[in-house]
PDB file of C-alpha atoms in Angstrom:
ATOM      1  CA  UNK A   1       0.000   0.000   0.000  1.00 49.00           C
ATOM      2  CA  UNK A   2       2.676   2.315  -0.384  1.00 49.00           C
ATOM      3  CA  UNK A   3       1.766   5.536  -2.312  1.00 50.00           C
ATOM      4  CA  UNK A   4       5.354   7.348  -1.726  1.00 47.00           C
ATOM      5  CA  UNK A   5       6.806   8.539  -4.595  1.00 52.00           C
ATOM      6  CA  UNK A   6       8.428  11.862  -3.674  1.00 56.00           C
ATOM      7  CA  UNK A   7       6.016  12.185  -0.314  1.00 64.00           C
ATOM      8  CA  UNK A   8       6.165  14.589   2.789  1.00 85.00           C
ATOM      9  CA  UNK A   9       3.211  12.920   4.252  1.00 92.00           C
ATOM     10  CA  UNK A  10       3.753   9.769   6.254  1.00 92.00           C
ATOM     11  CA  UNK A  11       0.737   8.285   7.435  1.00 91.00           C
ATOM     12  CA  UNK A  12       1.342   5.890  10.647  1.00 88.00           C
ATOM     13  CA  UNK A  13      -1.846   3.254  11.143  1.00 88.00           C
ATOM     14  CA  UNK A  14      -2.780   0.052  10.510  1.00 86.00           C
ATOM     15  CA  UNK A  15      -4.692  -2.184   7.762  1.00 83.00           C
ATOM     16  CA  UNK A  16      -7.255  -2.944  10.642  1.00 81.00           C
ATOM     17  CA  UNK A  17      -7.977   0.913  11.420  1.00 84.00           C
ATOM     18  CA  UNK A  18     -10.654   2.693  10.753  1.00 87.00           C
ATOM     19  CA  UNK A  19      -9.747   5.708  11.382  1.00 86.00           C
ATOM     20  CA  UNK A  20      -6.363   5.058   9.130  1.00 88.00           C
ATOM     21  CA  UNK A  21      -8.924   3.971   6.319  1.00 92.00           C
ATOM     22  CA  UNK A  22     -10.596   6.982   6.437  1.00 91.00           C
ATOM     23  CA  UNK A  23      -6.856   9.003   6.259  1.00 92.00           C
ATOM     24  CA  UNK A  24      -6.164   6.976   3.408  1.00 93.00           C
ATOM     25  CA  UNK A  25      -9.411   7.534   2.042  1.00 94.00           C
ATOM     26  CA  UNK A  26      -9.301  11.921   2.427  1.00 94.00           C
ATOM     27  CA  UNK A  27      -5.653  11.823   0.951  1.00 94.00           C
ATOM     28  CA  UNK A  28      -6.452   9.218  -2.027  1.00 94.00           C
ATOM     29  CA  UNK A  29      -9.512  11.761  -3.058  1.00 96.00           C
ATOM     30  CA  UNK A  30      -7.192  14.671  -2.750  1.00 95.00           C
ATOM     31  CA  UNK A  31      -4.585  13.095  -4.815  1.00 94.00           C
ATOM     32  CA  UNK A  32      -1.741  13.393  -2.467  1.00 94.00           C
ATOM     33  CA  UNK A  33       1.227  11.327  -2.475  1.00 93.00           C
ATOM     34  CA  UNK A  34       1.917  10.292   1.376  1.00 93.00           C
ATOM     35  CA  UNK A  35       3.845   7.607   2.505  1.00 93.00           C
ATOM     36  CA  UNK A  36       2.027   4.036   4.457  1.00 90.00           C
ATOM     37  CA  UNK A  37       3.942   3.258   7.767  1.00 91.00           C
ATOM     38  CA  UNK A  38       2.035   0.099   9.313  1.00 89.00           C
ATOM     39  CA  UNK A  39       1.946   0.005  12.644  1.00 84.00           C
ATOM     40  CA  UNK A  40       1.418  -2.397  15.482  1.00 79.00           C
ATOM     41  CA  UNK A  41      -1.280  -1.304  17.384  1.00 69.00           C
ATOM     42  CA  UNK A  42      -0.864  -4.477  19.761  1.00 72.00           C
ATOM     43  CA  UNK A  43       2.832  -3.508  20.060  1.00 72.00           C
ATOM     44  CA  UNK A  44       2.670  -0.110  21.167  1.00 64.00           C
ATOM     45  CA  UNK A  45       6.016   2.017  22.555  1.00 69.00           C
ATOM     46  CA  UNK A  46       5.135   2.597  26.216  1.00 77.00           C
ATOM     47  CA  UNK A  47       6.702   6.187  25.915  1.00 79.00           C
ATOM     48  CA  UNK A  48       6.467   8.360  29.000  1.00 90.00           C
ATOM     49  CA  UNK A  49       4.620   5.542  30.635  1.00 91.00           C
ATOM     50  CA  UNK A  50       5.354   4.152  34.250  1.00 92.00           C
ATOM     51  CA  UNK A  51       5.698   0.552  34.475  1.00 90.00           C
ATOM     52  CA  UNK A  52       3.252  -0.476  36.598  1.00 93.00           C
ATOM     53  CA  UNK A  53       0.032  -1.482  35.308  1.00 93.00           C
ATOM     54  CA  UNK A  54      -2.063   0.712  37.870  1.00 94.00           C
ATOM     55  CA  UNK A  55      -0.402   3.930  37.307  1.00 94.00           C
ATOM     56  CA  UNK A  56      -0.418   3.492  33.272  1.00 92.00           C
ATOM     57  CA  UNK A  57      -4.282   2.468  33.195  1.00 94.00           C
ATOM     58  CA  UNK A  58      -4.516   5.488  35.271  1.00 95.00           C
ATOM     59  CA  UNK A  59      -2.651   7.712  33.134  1.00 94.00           C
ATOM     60  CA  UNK A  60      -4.454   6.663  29.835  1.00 92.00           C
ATOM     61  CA  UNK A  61      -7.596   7.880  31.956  1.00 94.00           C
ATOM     62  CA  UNK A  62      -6.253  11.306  33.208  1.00 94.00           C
ATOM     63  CA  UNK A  63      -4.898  11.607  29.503  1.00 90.00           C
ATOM     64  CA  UNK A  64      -9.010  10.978  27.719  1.00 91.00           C
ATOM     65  CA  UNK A  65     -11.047  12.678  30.601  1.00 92.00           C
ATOM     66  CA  UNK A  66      -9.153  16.194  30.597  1.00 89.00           C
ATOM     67  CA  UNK A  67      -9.806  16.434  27.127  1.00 86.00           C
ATOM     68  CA  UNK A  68     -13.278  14.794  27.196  1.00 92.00           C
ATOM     69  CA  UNK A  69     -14.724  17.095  29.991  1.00 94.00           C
ATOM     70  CA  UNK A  70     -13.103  20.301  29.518  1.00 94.00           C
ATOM     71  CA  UNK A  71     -13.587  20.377  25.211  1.00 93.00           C
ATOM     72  CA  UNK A  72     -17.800  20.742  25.604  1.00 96.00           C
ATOM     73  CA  UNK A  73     -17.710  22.794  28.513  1.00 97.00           C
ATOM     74  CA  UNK A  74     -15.143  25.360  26.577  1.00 96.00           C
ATOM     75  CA  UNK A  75     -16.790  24.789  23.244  1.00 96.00           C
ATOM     76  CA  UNK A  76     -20.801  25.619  24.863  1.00 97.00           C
ATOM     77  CA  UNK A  77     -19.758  28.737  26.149  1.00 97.00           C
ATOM     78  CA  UNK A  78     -17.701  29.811  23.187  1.00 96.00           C
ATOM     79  CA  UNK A  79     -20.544  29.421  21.138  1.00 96.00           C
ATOM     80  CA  UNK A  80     -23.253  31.112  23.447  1.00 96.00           C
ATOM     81  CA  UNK A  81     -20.810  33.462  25.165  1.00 96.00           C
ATOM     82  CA  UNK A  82     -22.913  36.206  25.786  1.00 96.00           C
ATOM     83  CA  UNK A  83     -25.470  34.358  27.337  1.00 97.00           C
ATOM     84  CA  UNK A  84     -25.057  35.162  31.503  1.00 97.00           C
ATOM     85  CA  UNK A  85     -26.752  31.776  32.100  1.00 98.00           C
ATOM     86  CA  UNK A  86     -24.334  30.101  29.375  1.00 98.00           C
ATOM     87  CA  UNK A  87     -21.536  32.191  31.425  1.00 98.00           C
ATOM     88  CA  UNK A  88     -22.551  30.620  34.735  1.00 98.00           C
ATOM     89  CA  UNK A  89     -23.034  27.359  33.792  1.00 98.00           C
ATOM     90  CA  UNK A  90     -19.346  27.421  32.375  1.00 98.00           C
ATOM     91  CA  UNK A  91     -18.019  28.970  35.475  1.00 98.00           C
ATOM     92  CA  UNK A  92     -20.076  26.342  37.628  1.00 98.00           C
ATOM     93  CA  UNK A  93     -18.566  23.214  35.643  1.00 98.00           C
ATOM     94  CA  UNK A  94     -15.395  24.473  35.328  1.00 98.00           C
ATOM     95  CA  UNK A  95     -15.434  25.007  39.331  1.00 98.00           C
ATOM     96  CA  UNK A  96     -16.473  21.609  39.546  1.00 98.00           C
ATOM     97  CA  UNK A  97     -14.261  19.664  37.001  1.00 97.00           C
ATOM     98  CA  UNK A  98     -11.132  21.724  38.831  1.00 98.00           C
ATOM     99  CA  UNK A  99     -11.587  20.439  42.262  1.00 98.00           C
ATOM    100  CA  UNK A 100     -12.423  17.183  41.102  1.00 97.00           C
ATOM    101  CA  UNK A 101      -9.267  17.009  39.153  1.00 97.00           C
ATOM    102  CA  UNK A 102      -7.035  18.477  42.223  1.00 98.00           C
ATOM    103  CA  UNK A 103      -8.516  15.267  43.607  1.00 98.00           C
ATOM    104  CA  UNK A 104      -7.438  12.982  41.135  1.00 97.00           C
ATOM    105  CA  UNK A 105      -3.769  14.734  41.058  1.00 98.00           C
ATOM    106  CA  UNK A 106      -3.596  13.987  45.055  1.00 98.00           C
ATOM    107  CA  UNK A 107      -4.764  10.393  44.585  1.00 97.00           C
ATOM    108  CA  UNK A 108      -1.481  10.361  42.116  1.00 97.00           C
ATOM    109  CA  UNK A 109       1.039  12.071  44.570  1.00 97.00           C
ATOM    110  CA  UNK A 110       0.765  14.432  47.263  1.00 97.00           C
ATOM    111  CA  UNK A 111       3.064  17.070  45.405  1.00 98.00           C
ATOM    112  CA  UNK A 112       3.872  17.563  41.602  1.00 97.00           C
ATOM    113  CA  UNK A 113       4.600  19.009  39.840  1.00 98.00           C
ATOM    114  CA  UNK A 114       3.657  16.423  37.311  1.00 98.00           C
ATOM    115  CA  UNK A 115       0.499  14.223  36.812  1.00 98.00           C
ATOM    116  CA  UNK A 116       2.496  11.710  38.866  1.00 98.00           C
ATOM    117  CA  UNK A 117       4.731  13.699  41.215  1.00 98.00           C
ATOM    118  CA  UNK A 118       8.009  13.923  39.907  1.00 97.00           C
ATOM    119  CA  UNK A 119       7.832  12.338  36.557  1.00 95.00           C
ATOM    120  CA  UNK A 120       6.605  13.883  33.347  1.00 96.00           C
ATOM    121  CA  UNK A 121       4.258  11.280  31.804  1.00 95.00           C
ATOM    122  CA  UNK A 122       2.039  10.983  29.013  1.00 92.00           C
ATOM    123  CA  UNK A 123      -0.643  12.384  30.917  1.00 95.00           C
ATOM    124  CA  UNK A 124       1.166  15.585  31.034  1.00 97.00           C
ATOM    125  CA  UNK A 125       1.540  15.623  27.400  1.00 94.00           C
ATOM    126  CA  UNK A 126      -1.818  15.039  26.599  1.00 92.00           C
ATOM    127  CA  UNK A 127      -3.215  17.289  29.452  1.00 96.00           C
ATOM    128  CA  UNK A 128      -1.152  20.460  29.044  1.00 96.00           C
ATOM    129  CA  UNK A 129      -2.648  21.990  25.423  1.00 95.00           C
ATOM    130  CA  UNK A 130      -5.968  21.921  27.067  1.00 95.00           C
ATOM    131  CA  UNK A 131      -5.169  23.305  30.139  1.00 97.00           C
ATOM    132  CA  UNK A 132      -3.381  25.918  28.491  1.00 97.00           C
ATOM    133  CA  UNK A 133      -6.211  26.785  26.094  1.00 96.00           C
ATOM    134  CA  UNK A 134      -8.841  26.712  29.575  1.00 97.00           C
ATOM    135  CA  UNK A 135      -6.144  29.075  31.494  1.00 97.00           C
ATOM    136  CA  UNK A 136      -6.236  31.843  28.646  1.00 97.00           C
ATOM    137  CA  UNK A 137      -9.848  31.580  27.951  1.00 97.00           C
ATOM    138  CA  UNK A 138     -10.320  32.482  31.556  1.00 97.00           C
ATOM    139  CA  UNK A 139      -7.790  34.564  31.752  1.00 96.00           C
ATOM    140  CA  UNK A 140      -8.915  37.014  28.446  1.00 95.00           C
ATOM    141  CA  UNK A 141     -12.387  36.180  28.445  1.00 96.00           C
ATOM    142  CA  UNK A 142     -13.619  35.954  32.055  1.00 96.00           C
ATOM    143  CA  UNK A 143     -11.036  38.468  34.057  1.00 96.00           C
ATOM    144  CA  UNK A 144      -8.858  35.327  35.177  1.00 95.00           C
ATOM    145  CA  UNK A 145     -11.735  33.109  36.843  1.00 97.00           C
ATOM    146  CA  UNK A 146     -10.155  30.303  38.247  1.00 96.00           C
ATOM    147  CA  UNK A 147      -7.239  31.510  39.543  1.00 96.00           C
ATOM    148  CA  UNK A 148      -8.817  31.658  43.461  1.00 97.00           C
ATOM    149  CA  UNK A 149      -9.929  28.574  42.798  1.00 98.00           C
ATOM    150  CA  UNK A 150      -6.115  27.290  41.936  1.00 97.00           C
ATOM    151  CA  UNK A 151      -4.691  29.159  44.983  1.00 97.00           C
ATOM    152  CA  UNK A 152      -7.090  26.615  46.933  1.00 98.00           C
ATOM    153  CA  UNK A 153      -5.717  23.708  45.443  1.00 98.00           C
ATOM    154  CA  UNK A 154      -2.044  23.578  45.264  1.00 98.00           C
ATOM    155  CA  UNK A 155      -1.633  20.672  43.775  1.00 99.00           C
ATOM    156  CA  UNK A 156      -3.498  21.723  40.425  1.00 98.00           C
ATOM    157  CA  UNK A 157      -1.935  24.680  40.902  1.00 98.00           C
ATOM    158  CA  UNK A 158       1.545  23.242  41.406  1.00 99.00           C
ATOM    159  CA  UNK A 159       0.492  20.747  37.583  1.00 98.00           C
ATOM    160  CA  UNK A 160      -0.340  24.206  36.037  1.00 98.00           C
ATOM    161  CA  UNK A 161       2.561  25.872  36.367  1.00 98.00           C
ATOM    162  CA  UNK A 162       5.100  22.792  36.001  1.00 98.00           C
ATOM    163  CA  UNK A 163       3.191  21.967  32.492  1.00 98.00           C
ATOM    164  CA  UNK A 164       2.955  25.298  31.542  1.00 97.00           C
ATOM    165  CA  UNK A 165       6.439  26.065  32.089  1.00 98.00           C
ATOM    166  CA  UNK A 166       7.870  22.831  30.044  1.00 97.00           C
ATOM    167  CA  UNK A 167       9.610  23.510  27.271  1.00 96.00           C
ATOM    168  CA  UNK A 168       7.216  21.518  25.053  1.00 94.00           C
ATOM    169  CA  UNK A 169       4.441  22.981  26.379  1.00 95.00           C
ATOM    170  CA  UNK A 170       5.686  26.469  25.593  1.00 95.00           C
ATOM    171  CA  UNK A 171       7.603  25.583  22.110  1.00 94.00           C
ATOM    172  CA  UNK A 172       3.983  23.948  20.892  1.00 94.00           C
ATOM    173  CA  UNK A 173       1.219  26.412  22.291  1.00 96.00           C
ATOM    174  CA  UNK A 174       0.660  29.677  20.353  1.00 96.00           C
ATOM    175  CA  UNK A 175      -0.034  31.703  23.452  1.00 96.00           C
ATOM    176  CA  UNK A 176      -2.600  33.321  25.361  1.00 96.00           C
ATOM    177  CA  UNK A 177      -3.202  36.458  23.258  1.00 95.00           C
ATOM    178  CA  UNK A 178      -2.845  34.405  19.986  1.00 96.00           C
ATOM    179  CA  UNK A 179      -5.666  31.411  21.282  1.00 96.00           C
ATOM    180  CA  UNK A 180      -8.299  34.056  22.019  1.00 95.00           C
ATOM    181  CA  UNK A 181      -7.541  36.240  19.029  1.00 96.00           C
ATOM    182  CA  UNK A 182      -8.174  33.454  16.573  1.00 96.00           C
ATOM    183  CA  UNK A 183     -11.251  32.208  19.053  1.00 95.00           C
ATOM    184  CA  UNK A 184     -12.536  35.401  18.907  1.00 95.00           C
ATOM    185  CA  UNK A 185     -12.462  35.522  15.008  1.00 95.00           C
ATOM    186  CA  UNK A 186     -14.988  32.765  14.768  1.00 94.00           C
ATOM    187  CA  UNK A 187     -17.079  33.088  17.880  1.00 94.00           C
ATOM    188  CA  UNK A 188     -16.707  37.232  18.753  1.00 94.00           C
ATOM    189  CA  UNK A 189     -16.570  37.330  22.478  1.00 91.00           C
ATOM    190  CA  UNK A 190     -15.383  40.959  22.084  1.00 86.00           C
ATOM    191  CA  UNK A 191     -18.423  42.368  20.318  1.00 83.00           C
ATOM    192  CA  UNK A 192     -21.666  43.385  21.468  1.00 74.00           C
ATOM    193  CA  UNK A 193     -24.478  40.905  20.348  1.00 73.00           C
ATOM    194  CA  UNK A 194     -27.266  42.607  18.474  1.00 70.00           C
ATOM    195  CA  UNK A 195     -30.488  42.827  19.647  1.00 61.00           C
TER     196      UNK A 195
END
């Protein structure tokens, strides 16, 4: 299945993928020359994993539910921002889904300043460009809600600020001004609605 003649695109999947079908699928239509790489998805690299079972299980779960809870709380506001009700309910949920997730950082260790204590882990990763995208959207948008709430809980406060300051955290996201600006193209928090 190789389609590489001359190719910048690599696609990494496997035959038994649907979602690598579909790739395959969007860059055969578009006539683009990419390059197959089949993976094992049995096989997997364990990078920035711990070894034991527990903590990786856990980490795989840290890594979906960040992501999973924060996206449609972000993404109903955004599109209803100047709703006050649609403004409350964001600032209730997010109140909600932050203590919940100090929580779940103590039940990992009792200081960071990583998902796990001390070592940087996938969850980190997969946490951080969300995290950074809720920070500046309440930093711009709602006059920094949130950050009381992270001087009551050290420990997420403690994950914020060693995520934020990695280097891959910083070299990847395009920063706060930047995030809202382009947000604000496509939903206009800064503009009066009309009536």
């Amino acid at each position: 299945m190789d389609n590489s003649e001359d190719s910048s695109l690599v696609l990494y999947t496997h035959e038994v993928s649907p979602w690598g079908d579909r790739a395959v699928a969007i860059l055969r239509e578009a006539n683009l020359k990419f390059e197959y790489v089949v993976l094992n998805p049995f096989q997997a690299p364990e990078w920035l994993m711990p070894s034991e079972p527990i903590k990786r299980a856990k980490v795989r779960f840290a890594s979906n539910y960040f992501a999973e809870k924060i996206n449609p709380i972000m993404r109903a506001c955004a599109t209803d921002f100047h709703n006050k009700q649609t403004q409350a309910t964001y600032k209730q949920q997010v109140t909600e889904f932050f203590y919940k997730f100090h929580e779940m950082l103590l039940e990992q260790a009792p200081t960071g300043p990583y998902f796990l204590g001390q070592s940087f882990s996938l969850a980190d990763v997969a946490i951080s460009p969300f995290f950074l995208r809720l920070q500046s959207f309440n930093k711009l948008c709602f006059d920094g809600f949130g950050d009381d709430i992270l001087k009551e809980c050290p420990r997420l406060l403690e994950f914020y600020q060693g995520i934020s300051s990695r280097p891959s955290s910083q070299e990847t996201f395009m920063g706060d001004k930047a995030f809202i600006d382009f947000q604000d193209s496509i939903f206009h928090f800064f503009q009066k609605p009309s009536n």
